[in-house]
Amino acid sequence: MNVVRKISEISFFAGRHRQFSCIYISSIYYRDKELAVQFAYDTNSVILGCLIGAAMKVMPLQILGLNHNTAPVEIREQVVFSGDDIARALVSLTALPGVDEAVLLSTCNRTEFYVIADDDGRNRMRAWLLDERKLDSSFGDTLFTVNDEAAIRHIFRVACGLDSMILGEPQILGQLKDAFRYAQDAGTLGNQLGRLMQHTFAVAKKIRTDTDIGASPVSVASAAVSLANQFFAGFKKHTALLVGAGATVELLAKHLSSRDIGRLFVANRNVDRARELAGRFGGFALPLSEIEGTLPEADILICSTASPEPVIRLDHMRAAIKARKRRPIFAVDIAVPRDIEVGVGDLEDVYLYTIDDLNKVIQQGQGNREAAAIEADKLLHEEILRYLNIERSKLAVPVIAALREQSEAIREEVNAQALRRLARGESASDAIEYATAALMKKMLHGPSVSLRKAGEESNEDLIGAARTLYDLDKDTRG
């Protein structure tokens, strides 16, 4: 952290805390570009150090978003951010008053903003999102918000796959790491979110190592192929057309190939990528511009692109159905926003499933993970407490630094005086006797004055803090 220190006399009023009145103290400021927090300590009384947690105020962690638990795909697809939109959104968010840091996680199943913000900042974010995507106010009913410890728990659960449609799926951790890097590149990741995200990644690794949450993997790709297999009862005589060439399409091609698909086509905007992927599984590649001519061949159509607009239009499918002479097409649209135009599912002989429709298939395949999820939740509780303890311990760091600096100044002063005594011819033993007595007197003067005043005011909190801070025996009570 870049630190700028400023020591000045200020008046500190802590009216919220019992037995406190106006106390003249010094202040030390720790500042970086994201955060400016005032840490106070009494130059004459280090007792106040143990009260730093009550004296400081830090913007809380907040989450605003929606996911497959709160909104259907028709709504989720309206708030997907990808490409350059992510950086633009992050910069816009942190420009809002009351928003200091931001990370944006946007996938087919969730769009969630992880921010360091006050409540007013969170409310401005909500209004910004509605305006950014031209959404009416009723859309707000699908948004959820959580903060502080509940927000930490949510992020941990997301990273571990415990909040996923597919319980324990591993892809979400990679997506969260991508979101972390996007925020770094956009300059919207500060110290608080940075520490939280790094701890989150470590927690996710621990959960996957120490539990069976990732055993017997079920993915959207495997669920789609499983559903298609139920529809056709075998693939040897059928043709599949995959649209896209990302990780999900690669998994689809792998599953279809392992089940002996008759023919496999891969269509993508980047035909070289399509050719590379199709070649690994004995398939054929084509550009998106040739989809219309290939659709009549497809018994199975599965789409997963990042296109903001549909790539399979209604007129495409009408023509394909006519050419197929009523032979059915099994179609799955995994993309968000959807790749297959709304209305295609209403056509006769087209059996269209969205990513939300796959949920039932997925639920059947993850029952053996539920016990592991319970175990993972217990570990998460321990990790949340550990993280909070780490963060809370940081509150004392400025006070410890100030205490050491103050003590060093006293030590240097007394040391100089002791050296002068030696130079005047005093014996070493007399100089040591003076130095140790002077150190004790100077370092205990402030606490002693404050404790006498605390006694006069019956300030038991401050007296008790002194006992704790100096590890004093209980028998010293008067």
Tab-separated table of N, CA and C in Angstrom, residues 132-288:
chain	number	residue	atom	x	y	z
A	132	GLU	N	-28.748	1.450	-17.726
A	132	GLU	CA	-27.765	0.917	-18.678
A	132	GLU	C	-28.402	-0.044	-19.666
A	133	ARG	N	-29.304	-0.887	-19.197
A	133	ARG	CA	-29.921	-1.885	-20.058
A	133	ARG	C	-31.373	-1.552	-20.417
A	134	LYS	N	-31.767	-0.312	-20.121
A	134	LYS	CA	-33.110	0.174	-20.491
A	134	LYS	C	-34.204	-0.767	-19.970
A	135	LEU	N	-34.128	-1.073	-18.692
A	135	LEU	CA	-35.063	-1.998	-18.059
A	135	LEU	C	-36.089	-1.228	-17.243
A	136	ASP	N	-37.315	-1.724	-17.209
A	136	ASP	CA	-38.318	-1.043	-16.392
A	136	ASP	C	-38.124	-1.407	-14.924
A	137	SER	N	-38.781	-0.653	-14.060
A	137	SER	CA	-38.557	-0.803	-12.621
A	137	SER	C	-38.969	-2.178	-12.098
A	138	SER	N	-39.896	-2.864	-12.782
A	138	SER	CA	-40.333	-4.187	-12.326
A	138	SER	C	-39.206	-5.210	-12.403
A	139	PHE	N	-38.213	-4.932	-13.257
A	139	PHE	CA	-37.064	-5.820	-13.384
A	139	PHE	C	-36.310	-5.926	-12.060
A	140	GLY	N	-36.403	-4.866	-11.268
A	140	GLY	CA	-35.696	-4.845	-9.989
A	140	GLY	C	-36.115	-5.944	-9.044
A	141	ASP	N	-37.287	-6.516	-9.253
A	141	ASP	CA	-37.756	-7.593	-8.378
A	141	ASP	C	-36.901	-8.851	-8.502
A	142	THR	N	-36.187	-8.998	-9.595
A	142	THR	CA	-35.361	-10.189	-9.803
A	142	THR	C	-33.943	-10.004	-9.266
A	143	LEU	N	-33.606	-8.777	-8.857
A	143	LEU	CA	-32.278	-8.503	-8.335
A	143	LEU	C	-32.208	-8.856	-6.855
A	144	PHE	N	-31.069	-9.331	-6.411
A	144	PHE	CA	-30.865	-9.589	-4.994
A	144	PHE	C	-29.674	-8.779	-4.509
A	145	THR	N	-29.654	-8.488	-3.232
A	145	THR	CA	-28.520	-7.805	-2.618
A	145	THR	C	-28.159	-8.506	-1.314
A	146	VAL	N	-26.883	-8.629	-1.056
A	146	VAL	CA	-26.381	-9.123	0.230
A	146	VAL	C	-25.138	-8.312	0.569
A	147	ASN	N	-24.797	-8.253	1.849
A	147	ASN	CA	-23.602	-7.509	2.226
A	147	ASN	C	-22.863	-8.188	3.370
A	148	ASP	N	-21.680	-7.676	3.617
A	148	ASP	CA	-20.824	-8.101	4.725
A	148	ASP	C	-20.619	-9.621	4.748
A	149	GLU	N	-20.861	-10.259	5.899
A	149	GLU	CA	-20.552	-11.681	6.032
A	149	GLU	C	-21.364	-12.541	5.068
A	150	ALA	N	-22.637	-12.169	4.845
A	150	ALA	CA	-23.468	-12.927	3.899
A	150	ALA	C	-22.901	-12.828	2.482
A	151	ALA	N	-22.323	-11.676	2.149
A	151	ALA	CA	-21.722	-11.498	0.826
A	151	ALA	C	-20.460	-12.351	0.683
A	152	ILE	N	-19.651	-12.416	1.740
A	152	ILE	CA	-18.460	-13.263	1.711
A	152	ILE	C	-18.866	-14.719	1.499
A	153	ARG	N	-19.876	-15.139	2.237
A	153	ARG	CA	-20.351	-16.513	2.101
A	153	ARG	C	-20.824	-16.790	0.670
A	154	HIS	N	-21.540	-15.835	0.085
A	154	HIS	CA	-22.051	-16.026	-1.281
A	154	HIS	C	-20.898	-16.197	-2.266
A	155	ILE	N	-19.892	-15.334	-2.179
A	155	ILE	CA	-18.764	-15.425	-3.113
A	155	ILE	C	-18.025	-16.752	-2.944
A	156	PHE	N	-17.831	-17.174	-1.709
A	156	PHE	CA	-17.182	-18.469	-1.471
A	156	PHE	C	-17.990	-19.606	-2.104
A	157	ARG	N	-19.309	-19.570	-1.911
A	157	ARG	CA	-20.170	-20.630	-2.458
A	157	ARG	C	-20.142	-20.624	-3.985
A	158	VAL	N	-20.147	-19.439	-4.571
A	158	VAL	CA	-20.083	-19.348	-6.035
A	158	VAL	C	-18.785	-19.968	-6.537
A	159	ALA	N	-17.665	-19.610	-5.920
A	159	ALA	CA	-16.362	-20.104	-6.373
A	159	ALA	C	-16.247	-21.613	-6.260
A	160	CYS	N	-16.911	-22.192	-5.255
A	160	CYS	CA	-16.835	-23.645	-5.029
A	160	CYS	C	-17.853	-24.420	-5.853
A	161	GLY	N	-18.721	-23.714	-6.583
A	161	GLY	CA	-19.755	-24.395	-7.359
A	161	GLY	C	-20.959	-24.793	-6.529
A	162	LEU	N	-21.038	-24.313	-5.277
A	162	LEU	CA	-22.156	-24.683	-4.403
A	162	LEU	C	-23.421	-23.882	-4.723
A	163	ASP	N	-23.262	-22.776	-5.458
A	163	ASP	CA	-24.422	-21.968	-5.839
A	163	ASP	C	-24.750	-22.143	-7.316
A	164	SER	N	-24.106	-23.094	-7.970
A	164	SER	CA	-24.294	-23.295	-9.408
A	164	SER	C	-25.522	-24.145	-9.697
A	165	MET	N	-26.044	-23.988	-10.906
A	165	MET	CA	-27.126	-24.860	-11.366
A	165	MET	C	-26.657	-26.309	-11.336
A	166	ILE	N	-25.393	-26.498	-11.704
A	166	ILE	CA	-24.779	-27.821	-11.645
A	166	ILE	C	-23.908	-27.843	-10.402
A	167	LEU	N	-24.367	-28.504	-9.372
A	167	LEU	CA	-23.694	-28.496	-8.088
A	167	LEU	C	-22.242	-28.971	-8.222
A	168	GLY	N	-21.314	-28.116	-7.804
A	168	GLY	CA	-19.907	-28.482	-7.827
A	168	GLY	C	-19.212	-28.312	-9.158
A	169	GLU	N	-19.874	-27.718	-10.159
A	169	GLU	CA	-19.228	-27.604	-11.475
A	169	GLU	C	-17.970	-26.723	-11.370
A	170	PRO	N	-16.904	-27.108	-12.068
A	170	PRO	CA	-15.615	-26.427	-11.915
A	170	PRO	C	-15.457	-25.178	-12.774
A	171	GLN	N	-16.266	-25.016	-13.823
A	171	GLN	CA	-16.060	-23.898	-14.756
A	171	GLN	C	-16.200	-22.539	-14.082
A	172	ILE	N	-17.056	-22.458	-13.061
A	172	ILE	CA	-17.339	-21.163	-12.454
A	172	ILE	C	-16.094	-20.562	-11.806
A	173	LEU	N	-15.199	-21.393	-11.265
A	173	LEU	CA	-13.987	-20.862	-10.643
A	173	LEU	C	-13.114	-20.168	-11.687
A	174	GLY	N	-12.988	-20.783	-12.862
A	174	GLY	CA	-12.232	-20.148	-13.942
A	174	GLY	C	-12.872	-18.847	-14.381
A	175	GLN	N	-14.210	-18.811	-14.423
A	175	GLN	CA	-14.917	-17.594	-14.805
A	175	GLN	C	-14.716	-16.491	-13.763
A	176	LEU	N	-14.671	-16.886	-12.491
A	176	LEU	CA	-14.445	-15.907	-11.434
A	176	LEU	C	-13.019	-15.348	-11.503
A	177	LYS	N	-12.067	-16.201	-11.839
A	177	LYS	CA	-10.694	-15.733	-12.003
A	177	LYS	C	-10.584	-14.770	-13.184
A	178	ASP	N	-11.332	-15.049	-14.252
A	178	ASP	CA	-11.370	-14.122	-15.387
A	178	ASP	C	-11.933	-12.773	-14.954
A	179	ALA	N	-13.006	-12.801	-14.151
A	179	ALA	CA	-13.616	-11.560	-13.660
A	179	ALA	C	-12.614	-10.765	-12.818
A	180	PHE	N	-11.824	-11.472	-12.030
A	180	PHE	CA	-10.772	-10.857	-11.215
A	180	PHE	C	-9.765	-10.141	-12.113
A	181	ARG	N	-9.338	-10.814	-13.175
A	181	ARG	CA	-8.353	-10.212	-14.087
A	181	ARG	C	-8.941	-9.020	-14.833
A	182	TYR	N	-10.211	-9.113	-15.248
A	182	TYR	CA	-10.844	-7.980	-15.922
A	182	TYR	C	-10.853	-6.750	-15.019
A	183	ALA	N	-11.155	-6.953	-13.738
A	183	ALA	CA	-11.192	-5.838	-12.792
A	183	ALA	C	-9.788	-5.266	-12.580
A	184	GLN	N	-8.797	-6.148	-12.522
A	184	GLN	CA	-7.408	-5.677	-12.415
A	184	GLN	C	-7.055	-4.793	-13.609
A	185	ASP	N	-7.372	-5.272	-14.807
A	185	ASP	CA	-7.042	-4.531	-16.024
A	185	ASP	C	-7.794	-3.205	-16.102
A	186	ALA	N	-9.015	-3.193	-15.586
A	186	ALA	CA	-9.834	-1.975	-15.632
A	186	ALA	C	-9.468	-0.996	-14.519
A	187	GLY	N	-8.639	-1.441	-13.571
A	187	GLY	CA	-8.237	-0.569	-12.470
A	187	GLY	C	-9.304	-0.393	-11.407
A	188	THR	N	-10.236	-1.347	-11.308
A	188	THR	CA	-11.327	-1.222	-10.329
A	188	THR	C	-11.186	-2.209	-9.173
A	189	LEU	N	-10.057	-2.906	-9.120
A	189	LEU	CA	-9.812	-3.874	-8.048
A	189	LEU	C	-8.863	-3.245	-7.037
A	190	GLY	N	-9.371	-3.008	-5.824
A	190	GLY	CA	-8.556	-2.414	-4.780
A	190	GLY	C	-8.083	-3.447	-3.777
A	191	ASN	N	-7.594	-2.954	-2.653
A	191	ASN	CA	-7.025	-3.848	-1.648
A	191	ASN	C	-8.059	-4.778	-1.016
A	192	GLN	N	-9.237	-4.240	-0.685
A	192	GLN	CA	-10.237	-5.067	-0.008
A	192	GLN	C	-10.722	-6.204	-0.886
A	193	LEU	N	-11.167	-5.895	-2.093
A	193	LEU	CA	-11.643	-6.949	-2.999
A	193	LEU	C	-10.495	-7.845	-3.446
A	194	GLY	N	-9.319	-7.258	-3.607
A	194	GLY	CA	-8.174	-8.061	-4.025
A	194	GLY	C	-7.854	-9.145	-3.011
A	195	ARG	N	-7.819	-8.765	-1.728
A	195	ARG	CA	-7.553	-9.768	-0.689
A	195	ARG	C	-8.660	-10.806	-0.623
A	196	LEU	N	-9.907	-10.340	-0.736
A	196	LEU	CA	-11.038	-11.261	-0.668
A	196	LEU	C	-10.995	-12.274	-1.807
A	197	MET	N	-10.720	-11.820	-3.012
A	197	MET	CA	-10.718	-12.722	-4.162
A	197	MET	C	-9.584	-13.738	-4.048
A	198	GLN	N	-8.423	-13.318	-3.616
A	198	GLN	CA	-7.314	-14.254	-3.465
A	198	GLN	C	-7.648	-15.308	-2.411
A	199	HIS	N	-8.271	-14.882	-1.320
A	199	HIS	CA	-8.670	-15.840	-0.289
A	199	HIS	C	-9.753	-16.777	-0.840
A	200	THR	N	-10.648	-16.239	-1.656
A	200	THR	CA	-11.711	-17.042	-2.263
A	200	THR	C	-11.145	-18.160	-3.118
A	201	PHE	N	-10.143	-17.854	-3.918
A	201	PHE	CA	-9.540	-18.879	-4.778
A	201	PHE	C	-8.898	-19.977	-3.939
A	202	ALA	N	-8.255	-19.593	-2.831
A	202	ALA	CA	-7.635	-20.582	-1.956
A	202	ALA	C	-8.693	-21.462	-1.296
A	203	VAL	N	-9.823	-20.861	-0.905
A	203	VAL	CA	-10.916	-21.620	-0.293
A	203	VAL	C	-11.491	-22.623	-1.289
A	204	ALA	N	-11.708	-22.190	-2.527
A	204	ALA	CA	-12.258	-23.082	-3.549
A	204	ALA	C	-11.345	-24.286	-3.785
A	205	LYS	N	-10.042	-24.041	-3.802
A	205	LYS	CA	-9.090	-25.147	-3.973
A	205	LYS	C	-9.175	-26.110	-2.792
A	206	LYS	N	-9.284	-25.567	-1.582
A	206	LYS	CA	-9.366	-26.405	-0.388
A	206	LYS	C	-10.634	-27.261	-0.402
A	207	ILE	N	-11.760	-26.660	-0.771
A	207	ILE	CA	-13.034	-27.391	-0.795
A	207	ILE	C	-12.969	-28.530	-1.797
A	208	ARG	N	-12.378	-28.287	-2.953
A	208	ARG	CA	-12.296	-29.336	-3.981
A	208	ARG	C	-11.313	-30.435	-3.580
A	209	THR	N	-10.320	-30.049	-2.802
A	209	THR	CA	-9.327	-31.037	-2.360
A	209	THR	C	-9.856	-31.887	-1.215
A	210	ASP	N	-10.572	-31.243	-0.279
A	210	ASP	CA	-10.967	-31.907	0.959
A	210	ASP	C	-12.360	-32.532	0.929
A	211	THR	N	-13.128	-32.316	-0.145
A	211	THR	CA	-14.469	-32.910	-0.244
A	211	THR	C	-14.636	-33.574	-1.605
A	212	ASP	N	-15.757	-34.244	-1.790
A	212	ASP	CA	-16.066	-34.899	-3.068
A	212	ASP	C	-17.025	-34.072	-3.908
A	213	ILE	N	-17.021	-32.756	-3.696
A	213	ILE	CA	-17.975	-31.908	-4.402
A	213	ILE	C	-17.774	-31.956	-5.919
A	214	GLY	N	-16.553	-32.256	-6.366
A	214	GLY	CA	-16.301	-32.315	-7.803
A	214	GLY	C	-16.314	-33.719	-8.373
A	215	ALA	N	-16.692	-34.703	-7.545
A	215	ALA	CA	-16.707	-36.089	-8.029
A	215	ALA	C	-17.874	-36.327	-8.968
A	216	SER	N	-17.766	-37.333	-9.825
A	216	SER	CA	-18.817	-37.695	-10.787
A	216	SER	C	-19.369	-36.449	-11.481
A	217	PRO	N	-18.532	-35.758	-12.222
A	217	PRO	CA	-18.916	-34.457	-12.759
A	217	PRO	C	-20.135	-34.511	-13.671
A	218	VAL	N	-21.008	-33.547	-13.481
A	218	VAL	CA	-22.159	-33.340	-14.356
A	218	VAL	C	-22.014	-31.936	-14.925
A	219	SER	N	-22.066	-31.802	-16.234
A	219	SER	CA	-21.927	-30.491	-16.861
A	219	SER	C	-23.142	-30.214	-17.726
A	220	VAL	N	-23.287	-28.960	-18.124
A	220	VAL	CA	-24.360	-28.600	-19.051
A	220	VAL	C	-24.215	-29.404	-20.332
A	221	ALA	N	-22.974	-29.573	-20.776
A	221	ALA	CA	-22.733	-30.321	-22.010
A	221	ALA	C	-23.172	-31.773	-21.873
A	222	SER	N	-22.794	-32.431	-20.781
A	222	SER	CA	-23.165	-33.831	-20.602
A	222	SER	C	-24.671	-33.978	-20.418
A	223	ALA	N	-25.294	-32.982	-19.748
A	223	ALA	CA	-26.746	-33.032	-19.560
A	223	ALA	C	-27.467	-32.897	-20.899
A	224	ALA	N	-26.982	-32.007	-21.773
A	224	ALA	CA	-27.596	-31.823	-23.087
A	224	ALA	C	-27.495	-33.089	-23.927
A	225	VAL	N	-26.321	-33.715	-23.911
A	225	VAL	CA	-26.126	-34.940	-24.687
A	225	VAL	C	-26.954	-36.075	-24.098
A	226	SER	N	-27.046	-36.158	-22.779
A	226	SER	CA	-27.859	-37.189	-22.139
A	226	SER	C	-29.321	-37.057	-22.530
A	227	LEU	N	-29.816	-35.808	-22.568
A	227	LEU	CA	-31.206	-35.577	-22.957
A	227	LEU	C	-31.427	-35.951	-24.423
A	228	ALA	N	-30.461	-35.610	-25.274
A	228	ALA	CA	-30.571	-35.967	-26.699
A	228	ALA	C	-30.572	-37.481	-26.879
A	229	ASN	N	-29.799	-38.171	-26.073
A	229	ASN	CA	-29.747	-39.635	-26.168
A	229	ASN	C	-31.088	-40.263	-25.794
A	230	GLN	N	-31.757	-39.681	-24.807
A	230	GLN	CA	-33.090	-40.169	-24.439
A	230	GLN	C	-34.079	-39.939	-25.579
A	231	PHE	N	-33.881	-38.851	-26.312
A	231	PHE	CA	-34.795	-38.494	-27.397
A	231	PHE	C	-34.628	-39.431	-28.593
A	232	PHE	N	-33.372	-39.750	-28.912
A	232	PHE	CA	-33.115	-40.554	-30.112
A	232	PHE	C	-32.757	-42.015	-29.824
A	233	ALA	N	-32.446	-42.353	-28.597
A	233	ALA	CA	-32.059	-43.728	-28.237
A	233	ALA	C	-30.869	-44.199	-29.065
A	234	GLY	N	-29.833	-43.365	-29.116
A	234	GLY	CA	-28.626	-43.717	-29.866
A	234	GLY	C	-28.322	-42.694	-30.939
A	235	PHE	N	-27.040	-42.532	-31.280
A	235	PHE	CA	-26.626	-41.458	-32.186
A	235	PHE	C	-26.004	-41.948	-33.493
A	236	LYS	N	-25.812	-43.260	-33.671
A	236	LYS	CA	-25.037	-43.743	-34.810
A	236	LYS	C	-25.600	-43.334	-36.163
A	237	LYS	N	-26.924	-43.185	-36.249
A	237	LYS	CA	-27.555	-42.837	-37.527
A	237	LYS	C	-27.954	-41.370	-37.608
A	238	HIS	N	-27.418	-40.557	-36.689
A	238	HIS	CA	-27.867	-39.163	-36.629
A	238	HIS	C	-26.711	-38.189	-36.815
A	239	THR	N	-27.098	-36.954	-37.125
A	239	THR	CA	-26.139	-35.877	-37.384
A	239	THR	C	-26.333	-34.770	-36.354
A	240	ALA	N	-25.226	-34.278	-35.848
A	240	ALA	CA	-25.267	-33.185	-34.868
A	240	ALA	C	-24.583	-31.945	-35.437
A	241	LEU	N	-25.199	-30.784	-35.205
A	241	LEU	CA	-24.618	-29.501	-35.586
A	241	LEU	C	-24.390	-28.694	-34.310
A	242	LEU	N	-23.114	-28.391	-34.031
A	242	LEU	CA	-22.760	-27.584	-32.865
A	242	LEU	C	-22.400	-26.185	-33.338
A	243	VAL	N	-22.979	-25.185	-32.713
A	243	VAL	CA	-22.731	-23.797	-33.102
A	243	VAL	C	-21.949	-23.119	-31.980
A	244	GLY	N	-20.712	-22.683	-32.310
A	244	GLY	CA	-19.796	-22.134	-31.328
A	244	GLY	C	-18.542	-22.980	-31.310
A	245	ALA	N	-17.513	-22.511	-30.626
A	245	ALA	CA	-16.275	-23.299	-30.566
A	245	ALA	C	-15.543	-23.080	-29.254
A	246	GLY	N	-16.295	-22.736	-28.207
A	246	GLY	CA	-15.692	-22.522	-26.903
A	246	GLY	C	-15.566	-23.813	-26.111
A	247	ALA	N	-15.320	-23.665	-24.807
A	247	ALA	CA	-15.094	-24.818	-23.946
A	247	ALA	C	-16.324	-25.723	-23.882
A	248	THR	N	-17.519	-25.127	-23.833
A	248	THR	CA	-18.737	-25.939	-23.747
A	248	THR	C	-18.935	-26.756	-25.018
A	249	VAL	N	-18.720	-26.141	-26.168
A	249	VAL	CA	-18.876	-26.856	-27.437
A	249	VAL	C	-17.826	-27.959	-27.547
A	250	GLU	N	-16.647	-27.706	-27.046
A	250	GLU	CA	-15.618	-28.747	-27.049
A	250	GLU	C	-16.070	-29.950	-26.210
A	251	LEU	N	-16.679	-29.683	-25.043
A	251	LEU	CA	-17.205	-30.774	-24.221
A	251	LEU	C	-18.339	-31.504	-24.933
A	252	LEU	N	-19.194	-30.750	-25.613
A	252	LEU	CA	-20.286	-31.366	-26.371
A	252	LEU	C	-19.738	-32.316	-27.430
A	253	ALA	N	-18.748	-31.843	-28.179
A	253	ALA	CA	-18.148	-32.675	-29.227
A	253	ALA	C	-17.535	-33.937	-28.626
A	254	LYS	N	-16.907	-33.800	-27.476
A	254	LYS	CA	-16.285	-34.946	-26.808
A	254	LYS	C	-17.339	-35.973	-26.407
A	255	HIS	N	-18.436	-35.501	-25.793
A	255	HIS	CA	-19.492	-36.420	-25.360
A	255	HIS	C	-20.187	-37.088	-26.546
A	256	LEU	N	-20.464	-36.324	-27.592
A	256	LEU	CA	-21.128	-36.890	-28.770
A	256	LEU	C	-20.226	-37.918	-29.458
A	257	SER	N	-18.935	-37.585	-29.532
A	257	SER	CA	-17.992	-38.509	-30.165
A	257	SER	C	-17.894	-39.811	-29.377
A	258	SER	N	-17.899	-39.702	-28.045
A	258	SER	CA	-17.792	-40.913	-27.218
A	258	SER	C	-19.032	-41.791	-27.342
A	259	ARG	N	-20.141	-41.202	-27.824
A	259	ARG	CA	-21.380	-41.970	-28.005
A	259	ARG	C	-21.612	-42.318	-29.475
A	260	ASP	N	-20.548	-42.218	-30.261
A	260	ASP	CA	-20.580	-42.668	-31.662
A	260	ASP	C	-21.591	-41.902	-32.514
A	261	ILE	N	-21.538	-40.583	-32.462
A	261	ILE	CA	-22.402	-39.783	-33.314
A	261	ILE	C	-22.089	-40.074	-34.778
A	262	GLY	N	-23.129	-40.153	-35.601
A	262	GLY	CA	-22.942	-40.491	-37.008
A	262	GLY	C	-22.102	-39.467	-37.744
A	263	ARG	N	-22.569	-38.183	-37.734
A	263	ARG	CA	-21.805	-37.091	-38.345
A	263	ARG	C	-21.827	-35.898	-37.396
A	264	LEU	N	-20.728	-35.134	-37.410
A	264	LEU	CA	-20.612	-33.980	-36.522
A	264	LEU	C	-20.173	-32.758	-37.316
A	265	PHE	N	-20.959	-31.685	-37.217
A	265	PHE	CA	-20.611	-30.398	-37.826
A	265	PHE	C	-20.363	-29.383	-36.716
A	266	VAL	N	-19.338	-28.541	-36.900
A	266	VAL	CA	-19.063	-27.448	-35.963
A	266	VAL	C	-19.042	-26.148	-36.744
A	267	ALA	N	-19.951	-25.239	-36.394
A	267	ALA	CA	-20.030	-23.938	-37.063
A	267	ALA	C	-19.556	-22.847	-36.108
A	268	ASN	N	-18.736	-21.942	-36.635
A	268	ASN	CA	-18.229	-20.864	-35.784
A	268	ASN	C	-17.863	-19.663	-36.648
A	269	ARG	N	-17.893	-18.477	-36.037
A	269	ARG	CA	-17.512	-17.271	-36.773
A	269	ARG	C	-16.057	-17.372	-37.230
A	270	ASN	N	-15.207	-17.907	-36.352
A	270	ASN	CA	-13.805	-18.160	-36.695
A	270	ASN	C	-13.716	-19.592	-37.227
A	271	VAL	N	-13.692	-19.738	-38.528
A	271	VAL	CA	-13.756	-21.061	-39.130
A	271	VAL	C	-12.488	-21.879	-38.841
A	272	ASP	N	-11.359	-21.214	-38.634
A	272	ASP	CA	-10.136	-21.951	-38.297
A	272	ASP	C	-10.286	-22.647	-36.953
A	273	ARG	N	-10.878	-21.942	-35.989
A	273	ARG	CA	-11.116	-22.554	-34.683
A	273	ARG	C	-12.101	-23.715	-34.826
A	274	ALA	N	-13.136	-23.544	-35.654
A	274	ALA	CA	-14.104	-24.615	-35.897
A	274	ALA	C	-13.420	-25.816	-36.546
A	275	ARG	N	-12.529	-25.542	-37.472
A	275	ARG	CA	-11.837	-26.620	-38.177
A	275	ARG	C	-10.923	-27.392	-37.222
A	276	GLU	N	-10.236	-26.663	-36.342
A	276	GLU	CA	-9.337	-27.311	-35.373
A	276	GLU	C	-10.131	-28.209	-34.424
A	277	LEU	N	-11.281	-27.714	-33.951
A	277	LEU	CA	-12.091	-28.472	-33.002
A	277	LEU	C	-12.744	-29.675	-33.682
A	278	ALA	N	-13.339	-29.441	-34.834
A	278	ALA	CA	-14.011	-30.539	-35.548
A	278	ALA	C	-13.024	-31.632	-35.938
A	279	GLY	N	-11.803	-31.235	-36.329
A	279	GLY	CA	-10.807	-32.205	-36.757
A	279	GLY	C	-10.420	-33.187	-35.651
A	280	ARG	N	-10.463	-32.734	-34.420
A	280	ARG	CA	-10.094	-33.615	-33.306
A	280	ARG	C	-11.111	-34.715	-33.064
A	281	PHE	N	-12.332	-34.504	-33.553
A	281	PHE	CA	-13.396	-35.491	-33.303
A	281	PHE	C	-13.976	-36.047	-34.599
A	282	GLY	N	-13.209	-35.933	-35.679
A	282	GLY	CA	-13.634	-36.508	-36.953
A	282	GLY	C	-14.839	-35.814	-37.555
A	283	GLY	N	-14.986	-34.510	-37.261
A	283	GLY	CA	-16.135	-33.761	-37.751
A	283	GLY	C	-15.800	-32.838	-38.904
A	284	PHE	N	-16.765	-31.996	-39.269
A	284	PHE	CA	-16.631	-31.071	-40.391
A	284	PHE	C	-16.855	-29.649	-39.876
A	285	ALA	N	-16.105	-28.698	-40.406
A	285	ALA	CA	-16.210	-27.301	-39.974
A	285	ALA	C	-16.903	-26.461	-41.027
A	286	LEU	N	-17.597	-25.426	-40.594
A	286	LEU	CA	-18.220	-24.489	-41.509
A	286	LEU	C	-18.355	-23.129	-40.839
A	287	PRO	N	-18.360	-22.041	-41.629
A	287	PRO	CA	-18.572	-20.707	-41.061
A	287	PRO	C	-20.054	-20.498	-40.729
A	288	LEU	N	-20.331	-19.514	-39.881
A	288	LEU	CA	-21.720	-19.250	-39.508
A	288	LEU	C	-22.581	-18.901	-40.723
